[in-house]
Amino acid sequence: AREFRVTRRGPKPYLFHLFSDVLLYSEKTALGLKLHRMLDISTLVLEDRDDQMVGDQELKYAFTLTSDVKSFVVACPSQDDKEMWMFDITRLVAPYLSNTTEEIIEDKNKKAPLWVSDGTSKKLSTLQKILFNIQSTTSL
């Protein structure tokens, strides 16, 4: 299904593919689909989100997905789509929630941090390019 992943530059359309053991998200390109990431269902943590403003855009019908390798916000086109995604993901994650409390605490420490927009991504991108150029010229 086509949903939006919130990135540093704002919401970006992705295709999400939910299987019994993995969640894939990809992007349509001129040549077909480009796979961005494959997330193991057993490591996913799902969290509902209230509607909020991100920059100058309202983020509605969203939830947070956290895994051991990637964490991000997914925005759906409708409340029905959001509820369907949350129900299906929760159903697939449920068998893995029978871990002991110690295993859950240990697993939570292995989650990727969630990026939150503070409006500085363009400044940071420019700074990273400057630092890269400085490092490149000093290593010659």
PDB file of C-alpha atoms in Angstrom:
ATOM      1  CA  ALA A   1       0.000   0.000   0.000  1.00  0.00           C
ATOM      2  CA  ARG A   2       1.176   3.537  -0.630  1.00  0.00           C
ATOM      3  CA  GLU A   3       1.823   5.467   2.556  1.00  0.00           C
ATOM      4  CA  PHE A   4       4.139   8.307   3.540  1.00  0.00           C
ATOM      5  CA  ARG A   5       7.322   7.978   5.557  1.00  0.00           C
ATOM      6  CA  VAL A   6       8.244  11.189   7.339  1.00  0.00           C
ATOM      7  CA  THR A   7      11.822  12.111   6.409  1.00  0.00           C
ATOM      8  CA  ARG A   8      14.069  15.069   7.184  1.00  0.00           C
ATOM      9  CA  ARG A   9      12.666  16.782   4.099  1.00  0.00           C
ATOM     10  CA  GLY A  10       9.035  16.066   4.966  1.00  0.00           C
ATOM     11  CA  PRO A  11       6.606  13.271   4.078  1.00  0.00           C
ATOM     12  CA  LYS A  12       7.804  11.089   1.189  1.00  0.00           C
ATOM     13  CA  PRO A  13       5.642   8.474  -0.574  1.00  0.00           C
ATOM     14  CA  TYR A  14       6.728   4.862  -0.187  1.00  0.00           C
ATOM     15  CA  LEU A  15       5.166   1.507  -0.932  1.00  0.00           C
ATOM     16  CA  PHE A  16       4.939  -0.683   2.162  1.00  0.00           C
ATOM     17  CA  HIS A  17       4.771  -4.468   1.777  1.00  0.00           C
ATOM     18  CA  LEU A  18       3.762  -6.454   4.856  1.00  0.00           C
ATOM     19  CA  PHE A  19       4.586 -10.163   4.985  1.00  0.00           C
ATOM     20  CA  SER A  20       4.293 -12.615   7.867  1.00  0.00           C
ATOM     21  CA  ASP A  21       7.939 -12.160   8.877  1.00  0.00           C
ATOM     22  CA  VAL A  22       9.126  -8.849   7.358  1.00  0.00           C
ATOM     23  CA  LEU A  23       7.967  -5.361   6.485  1.00  0.00           C
ATOM     24  CA  LEU A  24       9.509  -3.935   3.322  1.00  0.00           C
ATOM     25  CA  TYR A  25       9.313  -0.397   2.090  1.00  0.00           C
ATOM     26  CA  SER A  26      10.220   0.665  -1.401  1.00  0.00           C
ATOM     27  CA  GLU A  27      10.017   3.585  -3.769  1.00  0.00           C
ATOM     28  CA  LYS A  28       8.732   3.689  -7.339  1.00  0.00           C
ATOM     29  CA  THR A  29      11.412   4.627  -9.859  1.00  0.00           C
ATOM     30  CA  ALA A  30      11.508   4.812 -13.657  1.00  0.00           C
ATOM     31  CA  LEU A  31      12.963   1.281 -13.681  1.00  0.00           C
ATOM     32  CA  GLY A  32      10.509  -0.270 -11.215  1.00  0.00           C
ATOM     33  CA  LEU A  33      10.726  -0.521  -7.434  1.00  0.00           C
ATOM     34  CA  LYS A  34      13.756   0.373  -5.349  1.00  0.00           C
ATOM     35  CA  LEU A  35      13.886  -1.459  -2.004  1.00  0.00           C
ATOM     36  CA  HIS A  36      14.843   0.863   0.844  1.00  0.00           C
ATOM     37  CA  ARG A  37      14.734  -1.398   3.859  1.00  0.00           C
ATOM     38  CA  MET A  38      13.599  -4.776   5.118  1.00  0.00           C
ATOM     39  CA  LEU A  39      12.503  -4.810   8.773  1.00  0.00           C
ATOM     40  CA  ASP A  40      12.180  -8.022  10.762  1.00  0.00           C
ATOM     41  CA  ILE A  41       8.664  -8.263  12.252  1.00  0.00           C
ATOM     42  CA  SER A  42      10.051  -9.728  15.485  1.00  0.00           C
ATOM     43  CA  THR A  43      11.916  -6.466  16.232  1.00  0.00           C
ATOM     44  CA  LEU A  44       9.087  -4.017  15.454  1.00  0.00           C
ATOM     45  CA  VAL A  45       7.498  -1.814  18.083  1.00  0.00           C
ATOM     46  CA  LEU A  46       4.374   0.060  17.003  1.00  0.00           C
ATOM     47  CA  GLU A  47       3.205   3.285  18.647  1.00  0.00           C
ATOM     48  CA  ASP A  48       0.126   5.338  17.809  1.00  0.00           C
ATOM     49  CA  ARG A  49       0.645   9.070  17.224  1.00  0.00           C
ATOM     50  CA  ASP A  50      -1.704  12.002  17.575  1.00  0.00           C
ATOM     51  CA  ASP A  51      -2.135  14.424  14.679  1.00  0.00           C
ATOM     52  CA  GLN A  52       0.561  17.108  14.769  1.00  0.00           C
ATOM     53  CA  MET A  53       2.290  19.761  12.711  1.00  0.00           C
ATOM     54  CA  VAL A  54       5.647  18.896  11.122  1.00  0.00           C
ATOM     55  CA  GLY A  55       7.140  22.062   9.725  1.00  0.00           C
ATOM     56  CA  ASP A  56       4.321  23.664   7.750  1.00  0.00           C
ATOM     57  CA  GLN A  57       2.429  20.390   7.112  1.00  0.00           C
ATOM     58  CA  GLU A  58      -0.152  18.679   9.272  1.00  0.00           C
ATOM     59  CA  LEU A  59       0.731  15.054   9.960  1.00  0.00           C
ATOM     60  CA  LYS A  60      -2.484  13.042  10.273  1.00  0.00           C
ATOM     61  CA  TYR A  61      -3.240   9.334  10.628  1.00  0.00           C
ATOM     62  CA  ALA A  62       0.301   8.496  11.715  1.00  0.00           C
ATOM     63  CA  PHE A  63       2.079   5.875  13.781  1.00  0.00           C
ATOM     64  CA  THR A  64       5.699   5.243  14.726  1.00  0.00           C
ATOM     65  CA  LEU A  65       7.558   2.083  13.750  1.00  0.00           C
ATOM     66  CA  THR A  66      10.682   1.297  15.739  1.00  0.00           C
ATOM     67  CA  SER A  67      13.008  -1.588  14.950  1.00  0.00           C
ATOM     68  CA  ASP A  68      16.557  -2.575  15.735  1.00  0.00           C
ATOM     69  CA  VAL A  69      17.830  -0.970  12.502  1.00  0.00           C
ATOM     70  CA  LYS A  70      15.441   1.858  11.659  1.00  0.00           C
ATOM     71  CA  SER A  71      12.782   3.997  13.327  1.00  0.00           C
ATOM     72  CA  PHE A  72      10.405   6.340  11.547  1.00  0.00           C
ATOM     73  CA  VAL A  73       6.909   7.791  11.376  1.00  0.00           C
ATOM     74  CA  VAL A  74       4.414   6.455   8.830  1.00  0.00           C
ATOM     75  CA  ALA A  75       1.510   8.687   7.744  1.00  0.00           C
ATOM     76  CA  CYS A  76      -1.526   7.067   6.134  1.00  0.00           C
ATOM     77  CA  PRO A  77      -4.038   8.678   3.775  1.00  0.00           C
ATOM     78  CA  SER A  78      -7.013   7.910   6.061  1.00  0.00           C
ATOM     79  CA  GLN A  79      -7.953   6.799   9.567  1.00  0.00           C
ATOM     80  CA  ASP A  80      -9.219   3.475   8.136  1.00  0.00           C
ATOM     81  CA  ASP A  81      -5.834   2.799   6.496  1.00  0.00           C
ATOM     82  CA  LYS A  82      -4.023   3.652   9.721  1.00  0.00           C
ATOM     83  CA  GLU A  83      -6.228   1.295  11.740  1.00  0.00           C
ATOM     84  CA  MET A  84      -5.751  -1.508   9.178  1.00  0.00           C
ATOM     85  CA  TRP A  85      -1.942  -1.153   9.250  1.00  0.00           C
ATOM     86  CA  MET A  86      -1.823  -0.996  13.037  1.00  0.00           C
ATOM     87  CA  PHE A  87      -4.113  -4.033  13.383  1.00  0.00           C
ATOM     88  CA  ASP A  88      -2.130  -6.122  10.891  1.00  0.00           C
ATOM     89  CA  ILE A  89       1.280  -5.211  12.306  1.00  0.00           C
ATOM     90  CA  THR A  90       0.100  -5.777  15.885  1.00  0.00           C
ATOM     91  CA  ARG A  91      -1.288  -9.195  14.910  1.00  0.00           C
ATOM     92  CA  LEU A  92       2.056 -10.220  13.389  1.00  0.00           C
ATOM     93  CA  VAL A  93       4.172  -8.838  16.244  1.00  0.00           C
ATOM     94  CA  ALA A  94       2.014 -10.399  19.005  1.00  0.00           C
ATOM     95  CA  PRO A  95       3.686 -13.865  19.005  1.00  0.00           C
ATOM     96  CA  TYR A  96       7.032 -12.217  19.727  1.00  0.00           C
ATOM     97  CA  LEU A  97       5.678 -10.331  22.743  1.00  0.00           C
ATOM     98  CA  SER A  98       5.706 -13.438  24.940  1.00  0.00           C
ATOM     99  CA  ASN A  99       9.355 -12.737  25.835  1.00  0.00           C
ATOM    100  CA  THR A 100      10.336 -12.400  29.470  1.00  0.00           C
ATOM    101  CA  THR A 101      10.611  -8.909  30.951  1.00  0.00           C
ATOM    102  CA  GLU A 102      14.424  -9.118  30.879  1.00  0.00           C
ATOM    103  CA  GLU A 103      14.412  -9.964  27.149  1.00  0.00           C
ATOM    104  CA  ILE A 104      12.042  -7.075  26.416  1.00  0.00           C
ATOM    105  CA  ILE A 105      14.260  -4.576  28.284  1.00  0.00           C
ATOM    106  CA  GLU A 106      17.333  -5.938  26.492  1.00  0.00           C
ATOM    107  CA  ASP A 107      15.561  -5.700  23.103  1.00  0.00           C
ATOM    108  CA  LYS A 108      14.379  -2.121  23.745  1.00  0.00           C
ATOM    109  CA  ASN A 109      18.015  -1.099  24.197  1.00  0.00           C
ATOM    110  CA  LYS A 110      18.707  -2.355  20.648  1.00  0.00           C
ATOM    111  CA  LYS A 111      16.181  -0.068  18.924  1.00  0.00           C
ATOM    112  CA  ALA A 112      17.209   2.565  16.398  1.00  0.00           C
ATOM    113  CA  PRO A 113      16.574   6.148  17.572  1.00  0.00           C
ATOM    114  CA  LEU A 114      13.638   8.039  16.072  1.00  0.00           C
ATOM    115  CA  TRP A 115      14.576  11.179  14.145  1.00  0.00           C
ATOM    116  CA  VAL A 116      12.433  14.217  15.010  1.00  0.00           C
ATOM    117  CA  SER A 117      12.356  17.263  12.755  1.00  0.00           C
ATOM    118  CA  ASP A 118      13.612  20.480  14.290  1.00  0.00           C
ATOM    119  CA  GLY A 119      13.900  22.402  11.029  1.00  0.00           C
ATOM    120  CA  THR A 120      17.708  22.262  10.881  1.00  0.00           C
ATOM    121  CA  SER A 121      18.165  19.454   8.340  1.00  0.00           C
ATOM    122  CA  LYS A 122      19.081  21.803   5.473  1.00  0.00           C
ATOM    123  CA  LYS A 123      21.652  23.570   7.660  1.00  0.00           C
ATOM    124  CA  LEU A 124      23.111  20.227   8.750  1.00  0.00           C
ATOM    125  CA  SER A 125      23.240  18.968   5.170  1.00  0.00           C
ATOM    126  CA  THR A 126      25.202  22.055   4.100  1.00  0.00           C
ATOM    127  CA  LEU A 127      27.518  21.713   7.098  1.00  0.00           C
ATOM    128  CA  GLN A 128      28.149  18.035   6.286  1.00  0.00           C
ATOM    129  CA  LYS A 129      29.085  18.953   2.695  1.00  0.00           C
ATOM    130  CA  ILE A 130      31.496  21.634   3.938  1.00  0.00           C
ATOM    131  CA  LEU A 131      33.094  19.224   6.429  1.00  0.00           C
ATOM    132  CA  PHE A 132      33.381  16.533   3.735  1.00  0.00           C
ATOM    133  CA  ASN A 133      35.075  18.985   1.379  1.00  0.00           C
ATOM    134  CA  ILE A 134      37.479  20.094   4.128  1.00  0.00           C
ATOM    135  CA  GLN A 135      38.333  16.478   5.021  1.00  0.00           C
ATOM    136  CA  SER A 136      38.778  15.586   1.341  1.00  0.00           C
ATOM    137  CA  THR A 137      41.213  18.432   0.655  1.00  0.00           C
ATOM    138  CA  THR A 138      43.252  17.887   3.844  1.00  0.00           C
ATOM    139  CA  SER A 139      43.764  14.189   3.128  1.00  0.00           C
ATOM    140  CA  LEU A 140      45.503  14.877  -0.224  1.00  0.00           C
TER     141      LEU A 140
END
